[in-house]
Amino acid sequence: MYGNVPSMKVTAMIVAVLITSTLVAANPAQAEVTAQSLASQLFPLQPPPIPGSDAKGEVQELLRQINELDDNWDSFSPAERNRRIAGLQQQVTVVQRDAATLPPDQQPEVEGMLSVAALRLANILRKQLSSR
């Protein structure tokens, strides 16, 4: 996709951009609190992925939820939008972790779908910032 850069690194960069854009949108007081908890958000203590988990199905569900938020954006309150975006950001991290445990022949497809999900979520974050 980008030369010799593995697609997991690309996905990790996209997730980092999503988190950074959230920090930029916060006011200084929120940014300080967010920065302190950033490490716990990036590397939360979670159980290891379940062997045989359906990472492809998880990404498809993630894409469905992202599309639902985008399609119904105007019908949600700002608080509901924020809640859904936060949940989707966490879900991207979980799915990314699960995708890393897939057999090598299955990873490219799931990572590609995950990249699409991250880009769509980034577009939603941009929409959120422009609506302020």
C-alpha atoms as a printed R data frame, in Angstrom:
    type eleno elety resid chain resno       x       y      z
1   ATOM     1    CA   MET     A     1   0.000   0.000  0.000
2   ATOM     2    CA   TYR     A     2   2.723   2.539  0.968
3   ATOM     3    CA   GLY     A     3   5.901   0.882 -0.268
4   ATOM     4    CA   ASN     A     4   7.670  -1.046  2.447
5   ATOM     5    CA   VAL     A     5   5.548   0.256  5.326
6   ATOM     6    CA   PRO     A     6   3.485  -2.641  6.722
7   ATOM     7    CA   SER     A     7  -0.231  -1.977  6.708
8   ATOM     8    CA   MET     A     8  -0.431  -2.362 10.505
9   ATOM     9    CA   LYS     A     9   1.875   0.640 10.834
10  ATOM    10    CA   VAL     A    10  -0.381   2.594  8.499
11  ATOM    11    CA   THR     A    11  -3.409   1.649 10.585
12  ATOM    12    CA   ALA     A    12  -1.555   2.589 13.777
13  ATOM    13    CA   MET     A    13  -0.714   5.966 12.250
14  ATOM    14    CA   ILE     A    14  -4.359   6.524 11.328
15  ATOM    15    CA   VAL     A    15  -5.469   5.702 14.869
16  ATOM    16    CA   ALA     A    16  -2.804   8.077 16.219
17  ATOM    17    CA   VAL     A    17  -4.152  10.831 13.945
18  ATOM    18    CA   LEU     A    18  -7.670  10.179 15.233
19  ATOM    19    CA   ILE     A    19  -6.542  10.492 18.838
20  ATOM    20    CA   THR     A    20  -4.473  13.592 18.080
21  ATOM    21    CA   SER     A    21  -7.396  15.280 16.349
22  ATOM    22    CA   THR     A    22  -9.510  14.627 19.429
23  ATOM    23    CA   LEU     A    23  -6.859  16.288 21.606
24  ATOM    24    CA   VAL     A    24  -6.636  19.298 19.297
25  ATOM    25    CA   ALA     A    25 -10.394  19.767 19.504
26  ATOM    26    CA   ALA     A    26 -10.344  19.809 23.303
27  ATOM    27    CA   ASN     A    27  -9.870  23.025 25.237
28  ATOM    28    CA   PRO     A    28  -6.637  23.315 27.305
29  ATOM    29    CA   ALA     A    29  -8.165  21.927 30.513
30  ATOM    30    CA   GLN     A    30  -9.625  18.949 28.691
31  ATOM    31    CA   ALA     A    31  -6.379  18.413 26.785
32  ATOM    32    CA   GLU     A    32  -4.399  18.173 30.026
33  ATOM    33    CA   VAL     A    33  -6.740  15.558 31.466
34  ATOM    34    CA   THR     A    34  -6.904  13.739 28.147
35  ATOM    35    CA   ALA     A    35  -3.122  13.727 27.786
36  ATOM    36    CA   GLN     A    36  -2.744  12.210 31.245
37  ATOM    37    CA   SER     A    37  -5.098   9.392 30.414
38  ATOM    38    CA   LEU     A    38  -3.841   8.991 26.843
39  ATOM    39    CA   ALA     A    39  -1.494   6.155 27.745
40  ATOM    40    CA   SER     A    40  -4.332   4.229 29.351
41  ATOM    41    CA   GLN     A    41  -6.484   4.835 26.265
42  ATOM    42    CA   LEU     A    42  -3.781   3.687 23.880
43  ATOM    43    CA   PHE     A    43  -2.750   0.664 25.894
44  ATOM    44    CA   PRO     A    44  -5.695  -0.227 28.120
45  ATOM    45    CA   LEU     A    45  -5.410  -3.293 30.286
46  ATOM    46    CA   GLN     A    46  -7.481  -5.742 28.335
47  ATOM    47    CA   PRO     A    47  -7.507  -9.489 28.107
48  ATOM    48    CA   PRO     A    48  -5.628 -10.989 25.171
49  ATOM    49    CA   PRO     A    49  -7.615 -11.558 21.995
50  ATOM    50    CA   ILE     A    50  -9.730 -14.663 21.906
51  ATOM    51    CA   PRO     A    51  -8.204 -17.248 19.571
52  ATOM    52    CA   GLY     A    52 -10.436 -17.726 16.583
53  ATOM    53    CA   SER     A    53 -12.196 -14.389 17.070
54  ATOM    54    CA   ASP     A    54 -13.902 -13.107 13.945
55  ATOM    55    CA   ALA     A    55 -11.831 -10.003 13.222
56  ATOM    56    CA   LYS     A    56 -13.381  -9.630  9.759
57  ATOM    57    CA   GLY     A    57 -16.870  -9.692 11.273
58  ATOM    58    CA   GLU     A    58 -15.757  -7.176 13.910
59  ATOM    59    CA   VAL     A    59 -14.512  -4.787 11.215
60  ATOM    60    CA   GLN     A    60 -17.740  -5.190  9.260
61  ATOM    61    CA   GLU     A    61 -19.721  -4.352 12.413
62  ATOM    62    CA   LEU     A    62 -17.448  -1.375 13.051
63  ATOM    63    CA   LEU     A    63 -18.052  -0.128  9.502
64  ATOM    64    CA   ARG     A    64 -21.803  -0.597  9.973
65  ATOM    65    CA   GLN     A    65 -21.760   1.486 13.166
66  ATOM    66    CA   ILE     A    66 -19.631   4.197 11.545
67  ATOM    67    CA   ASN     A    67 -22.029   4.369  8.581
68  ATOM    68    CA   GLU     A    68 -24.999   4.514 10.963
69  ATOM    69    CA   LEU     A    69 -23.461   7.456 12.835
70  ATOM    70    CA   ASP     A    70 -22.625   9.253  9.598
71  ATOM    71    CA   ASP     A    71 -26.052   8.627  8.039
72  ATOM    72    CA   ASN     A    72 -27.945   9.760 11.161
73  ATOM    73    CA   TRP     A    73 -25.551  12.529 12.242
74  ATOM    74    CA   ASP     A    74 -28.193  15.275 12.349
75  ATOM    75    CA   SER     A    75 -30.606  13.213 14.436
76  ATOM    76    CA   PHE     A    76 -28.098  12.692 17.291
77  ATOM    77    CA   SER     A    77 -27.446  15.217 20.034
78  ATOM    78    CA   PRO     A    78 -23.849  16.440 20.393
79  ATOM    79    CA   ALA     A    79 -23.498  14.365 23.574
80  ATOM    80    CA   GLU     A    80 -24.712  11.227 21.782
81  ATOM    81    CA   ARG     A    81 -22.349  11.903 18.884
82  ATOM    82    CA   ASN     A    82 -19.423  12.225 21.300
83  ATOM    83    CA   ARG     A    83 -20.403   9.024 23.097
84  ATOM    84    CA   ARG     A    84 -20.619   7.083 19.850
85  ATOM    85    CA   ILE     A    85 -17.343   8.482 18.515
86  ATOM    86    CA   ALA     A    86 -15.532   7.543 21.731
87  ATOM    87    CA   GLY     A    87 -16.944   4.025 21.549
88  ATOM    88    CA   LEU     A    88 -15.933   3.675 17.913
89  ATOM    89    CA   GLN     A    89 -12.389   4.858 18.655
90  ATOM    90    CA   GLN     A    90 -12.083   2.214 21.373
91  ATOM    91    CA   GLN     A    91 -13.531  -0.413 19.065
92  ATOM    92    CA   VAL     A    92 -10.960   0.435 16.357
93  ATOM    93    CA   THR     A    93  -8.194  -0.274 18.877
94  ATOM    94    CA   VAL     A    94  -9.731  -3.606 19.906
95  ATOM    95    CA   VAL     A    95 -10.266  -4.729 16.317
96  ATOM    96    CA   GLN     A    96  -6.738  -3.675 15.389
97  ATOM    97    CA   ARG     A    97  -5.369  -5.810 18.225
98  ATOM    98    CA   ASP     A    98  -7.480  -8.766 17.113
99  ATOM    99    CA   ALA     A    99  -6.359  -8.337 13.496
100 ATOM   100    CA   ALA     A   100  -2.733  -8.555 14.583
101 ATOM   101    CA   THR     A   101  -3.347 -12.102 15.845
102 ATOM   102    CA   LEU     A   102  -4.771 -13.349 12.554
103 ATOM   103    CA   PRO     A   103  -2.838 -15.756 10.366
104 ATOM   104    CA   PRO     A   104  -0.631 -13.820  7.914
105 ATOM   105    CA   ASP     A   105  -2.775 -14.768  4.913
106 ATOM   106    CA   GLN     A   106  -5.879 -13.192  6.518
107 ATOM   107    CA   GLN     A   107  -4.292  -9.993  7.844
108 ATOM   108    CA   PRO     A   108  -4.132  -7.889  4.633
109 ATOM   109    CA   GLU     A   109  -7.878  -8.067  3.953
110 ATOM   110    CA   VAL     A   110  -8.864  -7.252  7.539
111 ATOM   111    CA   GLU     A   111  -6.230  -4.521  7.859
112 ATOM   112    CA   GLY     A   112  -7.455  -2.960  4.610
113 ATOM   113    CA   MET     A   113 -11.030  -2.934  5.895
114 ATOM   114    CA   LEU     A   114  -9.794  -1.493  9.199
115 ATOM   115    CA   SER     A   115  -7.981   1.286  7.331
116 ATOM   116    CA   VAL     A   116 -11.240   2.159  5.549
117 ATOM   117    CA   ALA     A   117 -13.023   2.233  8.926
118 ATOM   118    CA   ALA     A   118 -10.350   4.509 10.408
119 ATOM   119    CA   LEU     A   119 -10.578   6.898  7.447
120 ATOM   120    CA   ARG     A   120 -14.375   7.060  7.683
121 ATOM   121    CA   LEU     A   121 -14.088   7.725 11.412
122 ATOM   122    CA   ALA     A   122 -11.568  10.495 10.676
123 ATOM   123    CA   ASN     A   123 -14.116  12.070  8.301
124 ATOM   124    CA   ILE     A   124 -16.724  11.957 11.066
125 ATOM   125    CA   LEU     A   125 -14.277  13.639 13.460
126 ATOM   126    CA   ARG     A   126 -13.697  16.337 10.847
127 ATOM   127    CA   LYS     A   127 -17.472  16.783 10.554
128 ATOM   128    CA   GLN     A   128 -17.695  17.072 14.338
129 ATOM   129    CA   LEU     A   129 -14.990  19.740 14.452
130 ATOM   130    CA   SER     A   130 -16.620  21.768 11.687
131 ATOM   131    CA   SER     A   131 -20.002  21.700 13.443
132 ATOM   132    CA   ARG     A   132 -18.668  23.473 16.544
